[in-house]
Amino acid sequence: MDAALERTGFDRSRLIFWSVAALTTLLVIGPIAPIAMQAFLSKPLYDASAALTAGNFGRLVTEAGIGEIALNTVIFVVVSTIFAQVFGALAAIVIGRTNLPGKGWLGEILVWPLFVSHLVIAFGWLTMYGPSGYVTLAVRSWTGVTPWDLYSLSGMGVVAGLSQAPLAYLMCLGAVSKADAQLEAAARSVGAGPFRALWSVTVPMMRPALIYSTVLNFVVAIEMLSIPLLFGAPNKIETITSFLYDKGINAAVQPDYGIVGAAALILLAIVALLVWLQGRLMVGSNRFVTVRGKASRPALLDLGRWRWIVFAAVFAYVFFTIVLVFAGTLMRASVSFLTPLVPFWTLLTTKNFDLILQTPNYMRSIGNSVLISLIGGVIGTALVAIITLVSRRSEFKGARPLEYIALFPRSLPGIIAGLGFFYAVIWVPGLDAIRGTIWILILAFMVRYIPVGFGTIAPALAQIGDELDRGARISGADWWTTVTRIIAPLLKPALFSTFALLFIHFFKEYVTAVFLFQPGSEIIGTTMLQLWAQGDNGPVSALATIQVVITAIFVLVARRVLGAKIYG
Amino acid sequence: MIKGLLTSLFAAAALVASPGIGSAQAPATPSYYPADYGATIEASRKENGLVIYSNMANNNWKPVLDGFRQIYPWIKVETLDLGSGTVHSRWEAEAGSGARTADLLISGANDRWAAYGLDGRMLDYRSPEAEKVPAFGKPYPGVFVASSDPLVLTYNTALLKEGQRPTGLASLAKMAAADPGTYKGRITTYDAARNSFGLAAWWQTLHEKGDAGWAALRTIGPMIRGEVSGGPMNEKIAAGEYVVGIAVSGITIFPRLDEPGGKILGFAFPDDGTPVMLRGMGIPKQAANINSAKLFLDFLLSNKGQTLLGKGGLVPYREDVAESEVRYTYQGIAQKVGEKNMIVVGFDKALIEQAKPFVEKWNAAMQGR
């Protein structure tokens, strides 16, 4: 091998390593640094006369009602996590481990809430179960009482929990379907009934999945904005995200950036701590690994005479919390008013869809959402692939730190990422060029979802034996040639899946965008929020319906054409 | 629908992509416009379109924007529709950072307009149309009125039969006190403590009504659930969650009356005082596209612009707007309810200083105290 060539090859790889590491660090620090700065400044970041101060934290803790906001957030998050975990885990057991009838299509519907934004789901719930919801008013006219109140902390928690249950379901499903059925058989052979076997054998095996999804759902609940905004506001219930939203951008009087920065920094610290704790709890989880080299056909648990009763329960769950919620959105989109006081069919109209289709701003928000998801999905996949390859498959000395940095955005709530980029673009000279364009949104969304992509590519990479790289390197190829010519083609299925996942996440994301969008860079979510603020629930629902339809088409195409695995 | 959606998507994409097609000829201007107006028009061609932050909805904007585009096809107008307070918070934050922001602000946050009028944050623009509008249309240098929109009493026609429907604040207080079962938790209005539009409206109303008004408010206060926008009020009145809304923005209910099932909603101009909200507008001093903004402001104040605002559901206040062209005019409402029965919600600077004690008194009244 020519020594000169080898040296340039080596240099090229090193250059790539360092550029990737530098870029990733810059992207991740980008939104965090300005928030940390703002938290210690007396005036807005862009104000030249701002001085260093620790006073913001003092003002935050003495802010009227801040204790109640903290308590509300804790209650909301705990209720939501409990509901998500209990329903998700139960669903995973009956779908994954029993001979439940119709579990194929039931399992399919169970995942659907993950594909659409919480905003869409929240509207569906509002339409059906809100104080003037169709189901609520129907029940009230039959029974004379209103049996639930979505505009309460527990109501909010239940809705948030049920829309996050699919996440727990998927993770637990993965755990139980890989579990060794012989262990259950052993329990049965010593006299345990089917439920006892499930409780004593299957449930403990789900522990790592439960811990992992609990922390994940906890974090999702903390950063959830739509539900506190839609359900909390009428009864003046504030949580940390609606507080940040109201203080930061929606302020009735001058926004107080000092307090917002302080609150955001504290929130960031709490979430980071939780994610770290999750890592600690997961240590030693491999003692639950029961998938070994030995082949054993997973036998399903026979529910016996409980079969149809359990079916009825699962069906009712799916129907009332998913099918009806989606149907509510479509129904609201198709009528002028949704009221039980007038026959439904006399109110039918296409006006809501017409308004969306004929208003350039609204159509542009749909176009922008599609563009952001496509461009962002492609660039994001490439970026994450390189990050994963450098941190897992190279001799780069900073490989481990790079992985930590790349995974840090898991602790970065969307509203904080949005706020951070908002500060960054008005603070850093030159960045103003991308402010108000879709590129700032693509950038912010990408940072948010690096860990999601990493989590998809890393396991696939681990399955590709490193003798392939070594073979290529011995024959004289440098690192870049090896990964692009040998490894990347083998990774293709995982790359398609990553693209599909990123597309879906980008398409439903809106919290990160609420601080960043401008006329010209609106996306579906921000337009829905604007329409909602004006009380135009018909057009909001029409837009939500369009979002669901586009998502459905994408999921179908991605699965059939790209063969992408989306969620499991 | 999908096909239609795709077609529209492409149409929208094409619209975004196509460069502004400017006509070479300058539009004709009325004789009373200054001689150098052509220079403003020419200068606007070199500008970068126009960004407007407003508290209006897209259906309000559509006729106006269509009309403006016919005259000045090279000016690409972008509107961002926000809550009244948000319009200002957002603009103030962006203006402070020196970033590109709105060239024209329109909102119902009358306390802010009074403040801007006093501290001169708006461009002191002498619009050639200013002499054609009534005096109340130009309260401060650089602050103009875009429209004058009545706040009405709304109700659910299925739940309140004829004869059971309140006709004003006093009659609502009387009916609600007599029948708390129907009204408890089912009256809505703007929460003056959470919304600057509602703050201005209720401040002026109670300022004029005095103790009698406060007494009526204390009676219904505990039965009220406040909202921050007119849309949800109508939505919930139609559904039956509320039976009555008091001081609901007329422009949010008028268009709904014509929709299928619109008969479920009813409304009345309150017989004991109809608030009329003046909607403020102004051009920020450091606006990036100042000439385009001037052209747009003049257009909004012109007979044509006011008429088109009326077609979009707002209420024009220029005296020469034909009543038959629009749903209501300021003068038409004055005739209907009587001039002395109108509570004109303007830009009183007292609003800035007295807002805080007012909100405290308001919150107490909401609890019946």
PDB file of N, CA and C in Angstrom, chain B residues 58-125:
ATOM      1  N   ASN B  58     -58.640  34.235   9.375  1.00  0.00           N
ATOM      2  CA  ASN B  58     -58.442  34.196   7.939  1.00  0.00           C
ATOM      3  C   ASN B  58     -59.672  34.571   7.131  1.00  0.00           C
ATOM      4  N   ASN B  59     -60.869  34.155   7.612  1.00  0.00           N
ATOM      5  CA  ASN B  59     -62.072  34.496   6.847  1.00  0.00           C
ATOM      6  C   ASN B  59     -62.361  35.998   6.920  1.00  0.00           C
ATOM      7  N   ASN B  60     -61.914  36.667   7.989  1.00  0.00           N
ATOM      8  CA  ASN B  60     -62.041  38.125   8.052  1.00  0.00           C
ATOM      9  C   ASN B  60     -61.126  38.774   7.011  1.00  0.00           C
ATOM     10  N   TRP B  61     -59.948  38.177   6.857  1.00  0.00           N
ATOM     11  CA  TRP B  61     -58.929  38.776   6.012  1.00  0.00           C
ATOM     12  C   TRP B  61     -59.177  38.615   4.518  1.00  0.00           C
ATOM     13  N   LYS B  62     -59.792  37.481   4.161  1.00  0.00           N
ATOM     14  CA  LYS B  62     -59.801  37.080   2.749  1.00  0.00           C
ATOM     15  C   LYS B  62     -60.259  38.183   1.785  1.00  0.00           C
ATOM     16  N   PRO B  63     -61.482  38.785   1.965  1.00  0.00           N
ATOM     17  CA  PRO B  63     -61.907  39.808   0.995  1.00  0.00           C
ATOM     18  C   PRO B  63     -60.935  40.991   0.937  1.00  0.00           C
ATOM     19  N   VAL B  64     -60.408  41.388   2.089  1.00  0.00           N
ATOM     20  CA  VAL B  64     -59.493  42.529   2.132  1.00  0.00           C
ATOM     21  C   VAL B  64     -58.222  42.237   1.348  1.00  0.00           C
ATOM     22  N   LEU B  65     -57.651  41.060   1.596  1.00  0.00           N
ATOM     23  CA  LEU B  65     -56.393  40.720   0.926  1.00  0.00           C
ATOM     24  C   LEU B  65     -56.595  40.567  -0.582  1.00  0.00           C
ATOM     25  N   ASP B  66     -57.738  39.972  -0.959  1.00  0.00           N
ATOM     26  CA  ASP B  66     -58.031  39.853  -2.388  1.00  0.00           C
ATOM     27  C   ASP B  66     -58.114  41.236  -3.031  1.00  0.00           C
ATOM     28  N   GLY B  67     -58.815  42.164  -2.369  1.00  0.00           N
ATOM     29  CA  GLY B  67     -58.974  43.519  -2.902  1.00  0.00           C
ATOM     30  C   GLY B  67     -57.643  44.251  -2.998  1.00  0.00           C
ATOM     31  N   PHE B  68     -56.796  44.085  -1.987  1.00  0.00           N
ATOM     32  CA  PHE B  68     -55.511  44.768  -1.964  1.00  0.00           C
ATOM     33  C   PHE B  68     -54.598  44.236  -3.072  1.00  0.00           C
ATOM     34  N   ARG B  69     -54.658  42.923  -3.268  1.00  0.00           N
ATOM     35  CA  ARG B  69     -53.802  42.297  -4.272  1.00  0.00           C
ATOM     36  C   ARG B  69     -54.131  42.806  -5.677  1.00  0.00           C
ATOM     37  N   GLN B  70     -55.424  43.141  -5.907  1.00  0.00           N
ATOM     38  CA  GLN B  70     -55.813  43.660  -7.227  1.00  0.00           C
ATOM     39  C   GLN B  70     -55.130  44.988  -7.535  1.00  0.00           C
ATOM     40  N   ILE B  71     -54.972  45.803  -6.492  1.00  0.00           N
ATOM     41  CA  ILE B  71     -54.358  47.120  -6.734  1.00  0.00           C
ATOM     42  C   ILE B  71     -52.832  47.029  -6.710  1.00  0.00           C
ATOM     43  N   TYR B  72     -52.314  46.310  -5.730  1.00  0.00           N
ATOM     44  CA  TYR B  72     -50.848  46.233  -5.564  1.00  0.00           C
ATOM     45  C   TYR B  72     -50.385  44.780  -5.664  1.00  0.00           C
ATOM     46  N   PRO B  73     -50.433  44.218  -6.866  1.00  0.00           N
ATOM     47  CA  PRO B  73     -50.164  42.777  -6.985  1.00  0.00           C
ATOM     48  C   PRO B  73     -48.739  42.378  -6.588  1.00  0.00           C
ATOM     49  N   TRP B  74     -47.818  43.348  -6.550  1.00  0.00           N
ATOM     50  CA  TRP B  74     -46.430  42.974  -6.225  1.00  0.00           C
ATOM     51  C   TRP B  74     -46.175  42.881  -4.721  1.00  0.00           C
ATOM     52  N   ILE B  75     -47.124  43.342  -3.925  1.00  0.00           N
ATOM     53  CA  ILE B  75     -46.906  43.276  -2.470  1.00  0.00           C
ATOM     54  C   ILE B  75     -47.501  41.974  -1.932  1.00  0.00           C
ATOM     55  N   LYS B  76     -46.633  41.118  -1.480  1.00  0.00           N
ATOM     56  CA  LYS B  76     -47.090  39.841  -0.930  1.00  0.00           C
ATOM     57  C   LYS B  76     -47.406  40.035   0.551  1.00  0.00           C
ATOM     58  N   VAL B  77     -48.664  39.900   0.900  1.00  0.00           N
ATOM     59  CA  VAL B  77     -49.078  40.158   2.280  1.00  0.00           C
ATOM     60  C   VAL B  77     -49.144  38.847   3.058  1.00  0.00           C
ATOM     61  N   GLU B  78     -48.465  38.828   4.208  1.00  0.00           N
ATOM     62  CA  GLU B  78     -48.530  37.668   5.100  1.00  0.00           C
ATOM     63  C   GLU B  78     -49.206  38.102   6.379  1.00  0.00           C
ATOM     64  N   THR B  79     -50.190  37.333   6.831  1.00  0.00           N
ATOM     65  CA  THR B  79     -50.792  37.683   8.119  1.00  0.00           C
ATOM     66  C   THR B  79     -50.535  36.561   9.108  1.00  0.00           C
ATOM     67  N   LEU B  80     -50.312  36.949  10.337  1.00  0.00           N
ATOM     68  CA  LEU B  80     -50.163  35.973  11.412  1.00  0.00           C
ATOM     69  C   LEU B  80     -51.256  36.310  12.423  1.00  0.00           C
ATOM     70  N   ASP B  81     -52.195  35.394  12.619  1.00  0.00           N
ATOM     71  CA  ASP B  81     -53.351  35.672  13.467  1.00  0.00           C
ATOM     72  C   ASP B  81     -53.102  35.141  14.861  1.00  0.00           C
ATOM     73  N   LEU B  82     -53.087  36.052  15.814  1.00  0.00           N
ATOM     74  CA  LEU B  82     -52.768  35.689  17.198  1.00  0.00           C
ATOM     75  C   LEU B  82     -53.799  36.297  18.135  1.00  0.00           C
ATOM     76  N   GLY B  83     -53.710  35.992  19.419  1.00  0.00           N
ATOM     77  CA  GLY B  83     -54.546  36.653  20.408  1.00  0.00           C
ATOM     78  C   GLY B  83     -54.123  38.120  20.513  1.00  0.00           C
ATOM     79  N   SER B  84     -55.049  38.960  21.002  1.00  0.00           N
ATOM     80  CA  SER B  84     -54.752  40.394  21.047  1.00  0.00           C
ATOM     81  C   SER B  84     -53.452  40.706  21.788  1.00  0.00           C
ATOM     82  N   GLY B  85     -53.286  40.134  22.975  1.00  0.00           N
ATOM     83  CA  GLY B  85     -52.086  40.403  23.757  1.00  0.00           C
ATOM     84  C   GLY B  85     -50.847  39.831  23.084  1.00  0.00           C
ATOM     85  N   THR B  86     -51.010  38.640  22.491  1.00  0.00           N
ATOM     86  CA  THR B  86     -49.886  37.956  21.870  1.00  0.00           C
ATOM     87  C   THR B  86     -49.312  38.753  20.705  1.00  0.00           C
ATOM     88  N   VAL B  87     -50.199  39.419  19.964  1.00  0.00           N
ATOM     89  CA  VAL B  87     -49.748  40.264  18.849  1.00  0.00           C
ATOM     90  C   VAL B  87     -48.641  41.186  19.350  1.00  0.00           C
ATOM     91  N   HIS B  88     -48.887  41.800  20.505  1.00  0.00           N
ATOM     92  CA  HIS B  88     -47.952  42.800  21.011  1.00  0.00           C
ATOM     93  C   HIS B  88     -46.734  42.167  21.674  1.00  0.00           C
ATOM     94  N   SER B  89     -46.950  41.119  22.474  1.00  0.00           N
ATOM     95  CA  SER B  89     -45.813  40.469  23.136  1.00  0.00           C
ATOM     96  C   SER B  89     -44.813  39.992  22.103  1.00  0.00           C
ATOM     97  N   ARG B  90     -45.343  39.395  21.066  1.00  0.00           N
ATOM     98  CA  ARG B  90     -44.471  38.820  20.049  1.00  0.00           C
ATOM     99  C   ARG B  90     -43.717  39.921  19.309  1.00  0.00           C
ATOM    100  N   TRP B  91     -44.452  40.953  18.939  1.00  0.00           N
ATOM    101  CA  TRP B  91     -43.806  42.038  18.212  1.00  0.00           C
ATOM    102  C   TRP B  91     -42.753  42.714  19.097  1.00  0.00           C
ATOM    103  N   GLU B  92     -43.098  42.967  20.367  1.00  0.00           N
ATOM    104  CA  GLU B  92     -42.155  43.654  21.251  1.00  0.00           C
ATOM    105  C   GLU B  92     -40.867  42.844  21.425  1.00  0.00           C
ATOM    106  N   ALA B  93     -41.018  41.518  21.583  1.00  0.00           N
ATOM    107  CA  ALA B  93     -39.830  40.674  21.752  1.00  0.00           C
ATOM    108  C   ALA B  93     -38.960  40.711  20.499  1.00  0.00           C
ATOM    109  N   GLU B  94     -39.616  40.601  19.348  1.00  0.00           N
ATOM    110  CA  GLU B  94     -38.849  40.550  18.103  1.00  0.00           C
ATOM    111  C   GLU B  94     -38.235  41.899  17.780  1.00  0.00           C
ATOM    112  N   ALA B  95     -39.017  42.968  18.024  1.00  0.00           N
ATOM    113  CA  ALA B  95     -38.495  44.300  17.741  1.00  0.00           C
ATOM    114  C   ALA B  95     -37.272  44.564  18.618  1.00  0.00           C
ATOM    115  N   GLY B  96     -37.317  44.093  19.862  1.00  0.00           N
ATOM    116  CA  GLY B  96     -36.207  44.286  20.785  1.00  0.00           C
ATOM    117  C   GLY B  96     -34.942  43.607  20.316  1.00  0.00           C
ATOM    118  N   SER B  97     -35.101  42.490  19.621  1.00  0.00           N
ATOM    119  CA  SER B  97     -33.927  41.727  19.189  1.00  0.00           C
ATOM    120  C   SER B  97     -33.396  42.227  17.862  1.00  0.00           C
ATOM    121  N   GLY B  98     -34.094  43.157  17.240  1.00  0.00           N
ATOM    122  CA  GLY B  98     -33.643  43.668  15.949  1.00  0.00           C
ATOM    123  C   GLY B  98     -33.914  42.712  14.815  1.00  0.00           C
ATOM    124  N   ALA B  99     -34.689  41.670  15.074  1.00  0.00           N
ATOM    125  CA  ALA B  99     -34.994  40.696  14.028  1.00  0.00           C
ATOM    126  C   ALA B  99     -36.145  41.209  13.166  1.00  0.00           C
ATOM    127  N   ARG B 100     -36.346  40.544  12.036  1.00  0.00           N
ATOM    128  CA  ARG B 100     -37.449  40.944  11.178  1.00  0.00           C
ATOM    129  C   ARG B 100     -38.773  40.627  11.880  1.00  0.00           C
ATOM    130  N   THR B 101     -39.683  41.583  11.842  1.00  0.00           N
ATOM    131  CA  THR B 101     -40.955  41.353  12.520  1.00  0.00           C
ATOM    132  C   THR B 101     -42.063  42.041  11.744  1.00  0.00           C
ATOM    133  N   ALA B 102     -43.204  42.293  12.427  1.00  0.00           N
ATOM    134  CA  ALA B 102     -44.375  42.806  11.727  1.00  0.00           C
ATOM    135  C   ALA B 102     -44.157  44.224  11.217  1.00  0.00           C
ATOM    136  N   ASP B 103     -44.794  44.526  10.057  1.00  0.00           N
ATOM    137  CA  ASP B 103     -44.767  45.871   9.508  1.00  0.00           C
ATOM    138  C   ASP B 103     -46.042  46.629   9.881  1.00  0.00           C
ATOM    139  N   LEU B 104     -47.049  45.877  10.306  1.00  0.00           N
ATOM    140  CA  LEU B 104     -48.315  46.495  10.689  1.00  0.00           C
ATOM    141  C   LEU B 104     -48.933  45.646  11.807  1.00  0.00           C
ATOM    142  N   LEU B 105     -49.434  46.321  12.837  1.00  0.00           N
ATOM    143  CA  LEU B 105     -50.077  45.602  13.941  1.00  0.00           C
ATOM    144  C   LEU B 105     -51.559  45.974  13.967  1.00  0.00           C
ATOM    145  N   ILE B 106     -52.400  44.962  14.181  1.00  0.00           N
ATOM    146  CA  ILE B 106     -53.832  45.223  14.343  1.00  0.00           C
ATOM    147  C   ILE B 106     -54.306  44.377  15.513  1.00  0.00           C
ATOM    148  N   SER B 107     -54.960  44.984  16.504  1.00  0.00           N
ATOM    149  CA  SER B 107     -55.433  44.174  17.618  1.00  0.00           C
ATOM    150  C   SER B 107     -56.497  44.905  18.424  1.00  0.00           C
ATOM    151  N   GLY B 108     -57.103  44.173  19.330  1.00  0.00           N
ATOM    152  CA  GLY B 108     -58.095  44.758  20.225  1.00  0.00           C
ATOM    153  C   GLY B 108     -57.530  44.997  21.616  1.00  0.00           C
ATOM    154  N   ALA B 109     -56.204  45.026  21.728  1.00  0.00           N
ATOM    155  CA  ALA B 109     -55.581  45.271  23.031  1.00  0.00           C
ATOM    156  C   ALA B 109     -55.493  46.786  23.243  1.00  0.00           C
ATOM    157  N   ASN B 110     -56.594  47.376  23.661  1.00  0.00           N
ATOM    158  CA  ASN B 110     -56.660  48.842  23.658  1.00  0.00           C
ATOM    159  C   ASN B 110     -55.737  49.511  24.667  1.00  0.00           C
ATOM    160  N   ASP B 111     -55.381  48.795  25.733  1.00  0.00           N
ATOM    161  CA  ASP B 111     -54.437  49.379  26.692  1.00  0.00           C
ATOM    162  C   ASP B 111     -53.074  49.588  26.030  1.00  0.00           C
ATOM    163  N   ARG B 112     -52.670  48.604  25.181  1.00  0.00           N
ATOM    164  CA  ARG B 112     -51.385  48.729  24.493  1.00  0.00           C
ATOM    165  C   ARG B 112     -51.404  49.896  23.515  1.00  0.00           C
ATOM    166  N   TRP B 113     -52.523  50.067  22.825  1.00  0.00           N
ATOM    167  CA  TRP B 113     -52.596  51.160  21.858  1.00  0.00           C
ATOM    168  C   TRP B 113     -52.499  52.500  22.558  1.00  0.00           C
ATOM    169  N   ALA B 114     -53.144  52.586  23.715  1.00  0.00           N
ATOM    170  CA  ALA B 114     -53.051  53.836  24.475  1.00  0.00           C
ATOM    171  C   ALA B 114     -51.593  54.085  24.861  1.00  0.00           C
ATOM    172  N   ALA B 115     -50.915  53.011  25.312  1.00  0.00           N
ATOM    173  CA  ALA B 115     -49.511  53.149  25.712  1.00  0.00           C
ATOM    174  C   ALA B 115     -48.640  53.567  24.518  1.00  0.00           C
ATOM    175  N   TYR B 116     -48.830  52.917  23.385  1.00  0.00           N
ATOM    176  CA  TYR B 116     -48.042  53.264  22.195  1.00  0.00           C
ATOM    177  C   TYR B 116     -48.334  54.700  21.766  1.00  0.00           C
ATOM    178  N   GLY B 117     -49.620  55.086  21.879  1.00  0.00           N
ATOM    179  CA  GLY B 117     -50.001  56.439  21.491  1.00  0.00           C
ATOM    180  C   GLY B 117     -49.275  57.465  22.333  1.00  0.00           C
ATOM    181  N   LEU B 118     -49.107  57.144  23.616  1.00  0.00           N
ATOM    182  CA  LEU B 118     -48.476  58.099  24.519  1.00  0.00           C
ATOM    183  C   LEU B 118     -46.954  58.112  24.378  1.00  0.00           C
ATOM    184  N   ASP B 119     -46.351  56.914  24.207  1.00  0.00           N
ATOM    185  CA  ASP B 119     -44.880  56.922  24.145  1.00  0.00           C
ATOM    186  C   ASP B 119     -44.346  56.965  22.716  1.00  0.00           C
ATOM    187  N   GLY B 120     -45.250  57.044  21.738  1.00  0.00           N
ATOM    188  CA  GLY B 120     -44.810  57.256  20.358  1.00  0.00           C
ATOM    189  C   GLY B 120     -44.038  56.103  19.750  1.00  0.00           C
ATOM    190  N   ARG B 121     -44.423  54.863  20.042  1.00  0.00           N
ATOM    191  CA  ARG B 121     -43.709  53.731  19.438  1.00  0.00           C
ATOM    192  C   ARG B 121     -44.147  53.487  17.996  1.00  0.00           C
ATOM    193  N   MET B 122     -45.296  54.085  17.625  1.00  0.00           N
ATOM    194  CA  MET B 122     -45.773  53.883  16.260  1.00  0.00           C
ATOM    195  C   MET B 122     -45.340  55.052  15.380  1.00  0.00           C
ATOM    196  N   LEU B 123     -45.196  54.766  14.099  1.00  0.00           N
ATOM    197  CA  LEU B 123     -44.808  55.787  13.127  1.00  0.00           C
ATOM    198  C   LEU B 123     -45.920  56.833  13.042  1.00  0.00           C
ATOM    199  N   ASP B 124     -45.569  58.100  13.188  1.00  0.00           N
ATOM    200  CA  ASP B 124     -46.587  59.151  13.101  1.00  0.00           C
ATOM    201  C   ASP B 124     -46.917  59.393  11.627  1.00  0.00           C
ATOM    202  N   TYR B 125     -47.748  58.545  11.072  1.00  0.00           N
ATOM    203  CA  TYR B 125     -48.041  58.598   9.652  1.00  0.00           C
ATOM    204  C   TYR B 125     -49.306  59.424   9.408  1.00  0.00           C
TER     205      TYR B 125
END
